[in-house]
């Protein structure tokens, strides 16, 4: 017996040594190539980059993994306890692995060897951290051993709170949510501290199998798993029986997260910021860096911009006819098989939310009976279709329809909008959340009367800028970012046409011309060189108006005056002004460029106009005010001026901080103001008169129309807001023979300003020191004592109206005001008696000087009605 005992002891010792040796070998074998875990101490997971509007509203998010990283202190105890009860109730007491749980898992797996079931684990939260951060999801003994070894080491290196923080921020919880912060928002539209016990328990129930516990798709499994977690929380003493009962009685009610692009039409703005961030900081910083970007966008102005641009493009499109139905399907009064065909037709991208697809089931002379995919029917009166003339080439239209049958036929699928008895659009039908993020109609009575709609194929852009700072307050790059992400405000290079003219005239104002200088408006022929045809620019009206003031050249957008002035001033000076103001980077110095044949963007041209109204100060347009990294450190600020006292948050009667204005001057403030005054005349008396008549407050601006009306513009400003509007086709073609900047773009500018400035008091443009106002005749530029058509003209010190002005012919470069040219007629004096100059008698041609200087050929009389019609352009 003793011998047997000795043998048993010896065998046990041998087996123990062998076991220890085996364990030591396993530890050595699997431990020698374990991944390093030191980086967990400073681990920074991919975090969502967020873009905010100027009012703090969330506009957009960019992420590979949508995550909000929360320190453990920011995670409420209720939510922590839910995860501990569900995943690892002994987390704060075990050394990294749960031995009892491991034994239970081994027994369970042995029982399930021949069942084909997936092996169960007994992973602690520490082991899950090791797996999620350092290992793969491979199901193997080797991975489990490495996981356990890493868990021991992690427990020795880090605190329990740090491990739990890593786990709750890294874990995937379904619904595109990484970490509890993102899950609380995406499931319940709440921050973690707002979650109820039931909601916290549901989130803790999800990690086991997120797709299996969706409360809409798998409600029984979701409720069962959540209630199990509630029971575990009760068993562990984290909640009371009453709290448990209350939590079990709550429905799992998912709430649609607040729209990130809650600002109407902010898609173009957000996408421009995304491209900027990717260029400046790289893709990793954009999608993983957790940047907090405070944009310059003003949600109220952006909403206005989106609406007025869309309305303006639709209005243009309706003027140019009906291009036909979206599709055609077979219909029959005896069956509703058309519903399936209609359901198969995709809603056109960019369709406004209040428009819907319908099929014409029946057509008579005065109405159309419509069918909708849900089986509803409605009526569309012929009165809502009278605009639908057939479209013709070059934006012409055919005859007006005389009945509904001239527009539609049975089976035509069209876009329609619900309207009231007066034909005005109804608001969108209310929707309610089904808990899963999808909308469904309420029990509201659906409308039955509709109007015909058509998506425009014209495009456009609108930019609104604060002229003092360069902050872009609103931007629309097209009809819809859904239809096309191409941003016509920043990416499209288009010809500005006559909206470029102010920079030609500013070059003249910088070179001793005044707003009252006289320029000849008469035929102009330019020899382009051997083998080249002669260039013969024309006015938009195809008429000539004789000697006119420099101011009149801008107000009435006179092409011939502009070309003469550019020739006299020199295109090198015009190019210098255009480049200083940022219209173009490198302007060609050919004469046709003075009429806007160059290419620029809406953002650049609007910024250039902003530099005019701000007194000639240089500003840089920006869509971003500030960028902070994931730790809250500011890495970019648009306004980089230092102001330490500005950081004080409490006021103790200290003086207002002085922040120096370090902006450089791109032109003299007096020159800038003279152009502001002239551009005011454009909206008061010139090509932008419809804008001025509608707003009746201090405004200034300029129309622009390129050759054959390919590009139409209106760019202008109030003292505090600069706005540019462009309308044109993406592949340049004519907008139609009757379209110009004043008809296509100016109404959009007008409507934007009407809404944007509605609640702001009108104030005049600030006048810089040194400007002298002298009353002059608007047509002649001569000093006037009052009465008649007079204005208060702005002059620089030492300037003023000239009693006997000479007329700039400008037929040769160097024909500056007051200095005769050596070629052609050159500079000619104003003939006495023409347009009210001098005496009433017109001297005979060649009769000698009148009032000094040479007498030129008398120009034709001006047309009745006070001058040229709407905007000038390129010809």
PDB file of N, CA, C and O in Angstrom, residues 12-44:
ATOM      1  N   UNK A  12       2.227  11.907  -9.496  1.00  0.00           N
ATOM      2  CA  UNK A  12       1.608  13.244  -9.438  1.00  0.00           C
ATOM      3  C   UNK A  12       2.650  14.334  -9.587  1.00  0.00           C
ATOM      4  O   UNK A  12       2.425  15.355 -10.272  1.00  0.00           O
ATOM      5  N   UNK A  13       3.806  14.118  -8.921  1.00  0.00           N
ATOM      6  CA  UNK A  13       4.868  15.125  -9.050  1.00  0.00           C
ATOM      7  C   UNK A  13       5.337  15.242 -10.495  1.00  0.00           C
ATOM      8  O   UNK A  13       5.558  16.335 -11.013  1.00  0.00           O
ATOM      9  N   UNK A  14       5.509  14.058 -11.099  1.00  0.00           N
ATOM     10  CA  UNK A  14       5.962  14.066 -12.509  1.00  0.00           C
ATOM     11  C   UNK A  14       4.940  14.771 -13.388  1.00  0.00           C
ATOM     12  O   UNK A  14       5.263  15.617 -14.231  1.00  0.00           O
ATOM     13  N   UNK A  15       3.667  14.419 -13.171  1.00  0.00           N
ATOM     14  CA  UNK A  15       2.624  15.050 -13.990  1.00  0.00           C
ATOM     15  C   UNK A  15       2.547  16.550 -13.705  1.00  0.00           C
ATOM     16  O   UNK A  15       2.317  17.357 -14.606  1.00  0.00           O
ATOM     17  N   UNK A  16       2.735  16.905 -12.439  1.00  0.00           N
ATOM     18  CA  UNK A  16       2.733  18.333 -12.109  1.00  0.00           C
ATOM     19  C   UNK A  16       3.856  19.067 -12.790  1.00  0.00           C
ATOM     20  O   UNK A  16       3.672  20.172 -13.329  1.00  0.00           O
ATOM     21  N   UNK A  17       5.052  18.416 -12.745  1.00  0.00           N
ATOM     22  CA  UNK A  17       6.194  19.060 -13.424  1.00  0.00           C
ATOM     23  C   UNK A  17       5.935  19.170 -14.915  1.00  0.00           C
ATOM     24  O   UNK A  17       6.194  20.198 -15.550  1.00  0.00           O
ATOM     25  N   UNK A  18       5.402  18.067 -15.464  1.00  0.00           N
ATOM     26  CA  UNK A  18       5.101  18.093 -16.901  1.00  0.00           C
ATOM     27  C   UNK A  18       4.047  19.156 -17.197  1.00  0.00           C
ATOM     28  O   UNK A  18       4.135  19.909 -18.176  1.00  0.00           O
ATOM     29  N   UNK A  19       3.020  19.224 -16.311  1.00  0.00           N
ATOM     30  CA  UNK A  19       1.975  20.228 -16.517  1.00  0.00           C
ATOM     31  C   UNK A  19       2.522  21.631 -16.450  1.00  0.00           C
ATOM     32  O   UNK A  19       2.184  22.495 -17.266  1.00  0.00           O
ATOM     33  N   UNK A  20       3.370  21.855 -15.408  1.00  0.00           N
ATOM     34  CA  UNK A  20       3.975  23.177 -15.298  1.00  0.00           C
ATOM     35  C   UNK A  20       4.819  23.472 -16.518  1.00  0.00           C
ATOM     36  O   UNK A  20       4.803  24.593 -17.063  1.00  0.00           O
ATOM     37  N   UNK A  21       5.561  22.434 -16.948  1.00  0.00           N
ATOM     38  CA  UNK A  21       6.407  22.626 -18.131  1.00  0.00           C
ATOM     39  C   UNK A  21       5.549  22.945 -19.355  1.00  0.00           C
ATOM     40  O   UNK A  21       5.888  23.801 -20.179  1.00  0.00           O
ATOM     41  N   UNK A  22       4.417  22.230 -19.466  1.00  0.00           N
ATOM     42  CA  UNK A  22       3.531  22.476 -20.608  1.00  0.00           C
ATOM     43  C   UNK A  22       2.951  23.900 -20.563  1.00  0.00           C
ATOM     44  O   UNK A  22       2.894  24.597 -21.570  1.00  0.00           O
ATOM     45  N   UNK A  23       2.508  24.267 -19.327  1.00  0.00           N
ATOM     46  CA  UNK A  23       1.963  25.613 -19.193  1.00  0.00           C
ATOM     47  C   UNK A  23       3.019  26.656 -19.520  1.00  0.00           C
ATOM     48  O   UNK A  23       2.775  27.644 -20.208  1.00  0.00           O
ATOM     49  N   UNK A  24       4.246  26.395 -18.995  1.00  0.00           N
ATOM     50  CA  UNK A  24       5.336  27.334 -19.265  1.00  0.00           C
ATOM     51  C   UNK A  24       5.628  27.417 -20.755  1.00  0.00           C
ATOM     52  O   UNK A  24       5.884  28.488 -21.301  1.00  0.00           O
ATOM     53  N   UNK A  25       5.570  26.246 -21.428  1.00  0.00           N
ATOM     54  CA  UNK A  25       5.827  26.253 -22.867  1.00  0.00           C
ATOM     55  C   UNK A  25       4.737  27.020 -23.607  1.00  0.00           C
ATOM     56  O   UNK A  25       5.010  27.787 -24.525  1.00  0.00           O
ATOM     57  N   UNK A  26       3.472  26.766 -23.179  1.00  0.00           N
ATOM     58  CA  UNK A  26       2.361  27.475 -23.827  1.00  0.00           C
ATOM     59  C   UNK A  26       2.500  28.980 -23.649  1.00  0.00           C
ATOM     60  O   UNK A  26       2.348  29.752 -24.585  1.00  0.00           O
ATOM     61  N   UNK A  27       2.829  29.344 -22.374  1.00  0.00           N
ATOM     62  CA  UNK A  27       3.006  30.772 -22.124  1.00  0.00           C
ATOM     63  C   UNK A  27       4.144  31.343 -22.951  1.00  0.00           C
ATOM     64  O   UNK A  27       4.059  32.453 -23.494  1.00  0.00           O
ATOM     65  N   UNK A  28       5.232  30.574 -23.052  1.00  0.00           N
ATOM     66  CA  UNK A  28       6.369  31.040 -23.839  1.00  0.00           C
ATOM     67  C   UNK A  28       6.030  31.080 -25.317  1.00  0.00           C
ATOM     68  O   UNK A  28       6.308  32.062 -26.012  1.00  0.00           O
ATOM     69  N   UNK A  29       5.398  30.004 -25.794  1.00  0.00           N
ATOM     70  CA  UNK A  29       5.122  29.881 -27.220  1.00  0.00           C
ATOM     71  C   UNK A  29       4.156  30.974 -27.705  1.00  0.00           C
ATOM     72  O   UNK A  29       4.395  31.623 -28.721  1.00  0.00           O
ATOM     73  N   UNK A  30       3.059  31.139 -26.947  1.00  0.00           N
ATOM     74  CA  UNK A  30       2.067  32.113 -27.385  1.00  0.00           C
ATOM     75  C   UNK A  30       2.353  33.527 -26.895  1.00  0.00           C
ATOM     76  O   UNK A  30       1.802  34.497 -27.413  1.00  0.00           O
ATOM     77  N   UNK A  31       3.191  33.619 -25.887  1.00  0.00           N
ATOM     78  CA  UNK A  31       3.468  34.933 -25.347  1.00  0.00           C
ATOM     79  C   UNK A  31       4.595  35.669 -26.024  1.00  0.00           C
ATOM     80  O   UNK A  31       4.720  36.888 -25.907  1.00  0.00           O
ATOM     81  N   UNK A  32       5.454  34.921 -26.746  1.00  0.00           N
ATOM     82  CA  UNK A  32       6.628  35.572 -27.327  1.00  0.00           C
ATOM     83  C   UNK A  32       6.292  36.499 -28.492  1.00  0.00           C
ATOM     84  O   UNK A  32       7.038  37.415 -28.804  1.00  0.00           O
ATOM     85  N   UNK A  33       5.143  36.250 -29.194  1.00  0.00           N
ATOM     86  CA  UNK A  33       4.789  37.113 -30.331  1.00  0.00           C
ATOM     87  C   UNK A  33       3.457  37.826 -30.130  1.00  0.00           C
ATOM     88  O   UNK A  33       2.757  38.130 -31.083  1.00  0.00           O
ATOM     89  N   UNK A  34       3.105  38.060 -28.866  1.00  0.00           N
ATOM     90  CA  UNK A  34       1.891  38.827 -28.606  1.00  0.00           C
ATOM     91  C   UNK A  34       2.066  40.272 -29.078  1.00  0.00           C
ATOM     92  O   UNK A  34       3.149  40.841 -28.945  1.00  0.00           O
ATOM     93  N   UNK A  35       0.999  40.861 -29.608  1.00  0.00           N
ATOM     94  CA  UNK A  35       1.119  42.257 -30.060  1.00  0.00           C
ATOM     95  C   UNK A  35       1.347  43.197 -28.890  1.00  0.00           C
ATOM     96  O   UNK A  35       0.907  42.945 -27.763  1.00  0.00           O
ATOM     97  N   UNK A  36       2.039  44.294 -29.166  1.00  0.00           N
ATOM     98  CA  UNK A  36       2.280  45.296 -28.132  1.00  0.00           C
ATOM     99  C   UNK A  36       0.973  45.983 -27.775  1.00  0.00           C
ATOM    100  O   UNK A  36       0.117  46.213 -28.620  1.00  0.00           O
ATOM    101  N   UNK A  37       0.844  46.287 -26.503  1.00  0.00           N
ATOM    102  CA  UNK A  37      -0.383  46.904 -26.037  1.00  0.00           C
ATOM    103  C   UNK A  37      -0.135  48.264 -25.386  1.00  0.00           C
ATOM    104  O   UNK A  37      -1.041  48.874 -24.822  1.00  0.00           O
ATOM    105  N   UNK A  38       1.093  48.757 -25.473  1.00  0.00           N
ATOM    106  CA  UNK A  38       1.407  50.038 -24.843  1.00  0.00           C
ATOM    107  C   UNK A  38       0.575  51.182 -25.419  1.00  0.00           C
ATOM    108  O   UNK A  38       0.240  52.143 -24.718  1.00  0.00           O
ATOM    109  N   UNK A  39       0.229  51.074 -26.720  1.00  0.00           N
ATOM    110  CA  UNK A  39      -0.485  52.180 -27.352  1.00  0.00           C
ATOM    111  C   UNK A  39      -1.905  52.342 -26.803  1.00  0.00           C
ATOM    112  O   UNK A  39      -2.556  53.358 -27.057  1.00  0.00           O
ATOM    113  N   UNK A  40      -2.400  51.344 -26.053  1.00  0.00           N
ATOM    114  CA  UNK A  40      -3.731  51.481 -25.471  1.00  0.00           C
ATOM    115  C   UNK A  40      -3.794  52.623 -24.460  1.00  0.00           C
ATOM    116  O   UNK A  40      -4.860  53.149 -24.174  1.00  0.00           O
ATOM    117  N   UNK A  41      -2.629  52.975 -23.926  1.00  0.00           N
ATOM    118  CA  UNK A  41      -2.605  54.054 -22.944  1.00  0.00           C
ATOM    119  C   UNK A  41      -2.968  55.383 -23.584  1.00  0.00           C
ATOM    120  O   UNK A  41      -3.602  56.242 -22.954  1.00  0.00           O
ATOM    121  N   UNK A  42      -2.565  55.573 -24.808  1.00  0.00           N
ATOM    122  CA  UNK A  42      -2.848  56.819 -25.526  1.00  0.00           C
ATOM    123  C   UNK A  42      -3.690  56.554 -26.774  1.00  0.00           C
ATOM    124  O   UNK A  42      -3.586  57.268 -27.766  1.00  0.00           O
ATOM    125  N   UNK A  43      -4.493  55.506 -26.729  1.00  0.00           N
ATOM    126  CA  UNK A  43      -5.260  55.094 -27.902  1.00  0.00           C
ATOM    127  C   UNK A  43      -6.249  56.181 -28.321  1.00  0.00           C
ATOM    128  O   UNK A  43      -6.986  56.715 -27.493  1.00  0.00           O
ATOM    129  N   UNK A  44      -6.231  56.492 -29.603  1.00  0.00           N
ATOM    130  CA  UNK A  44      -7.163  57.461 -30.167  1.00  0.00           C
ATOM    131  C   UNK A  44      -7.884  56.810 -31.338  1.00  0.00           C
ATOM    132  O   UNK A  44      -7.367  56.751 -32.449  1.00  0.00           O
TER     133      UNK A  44
END
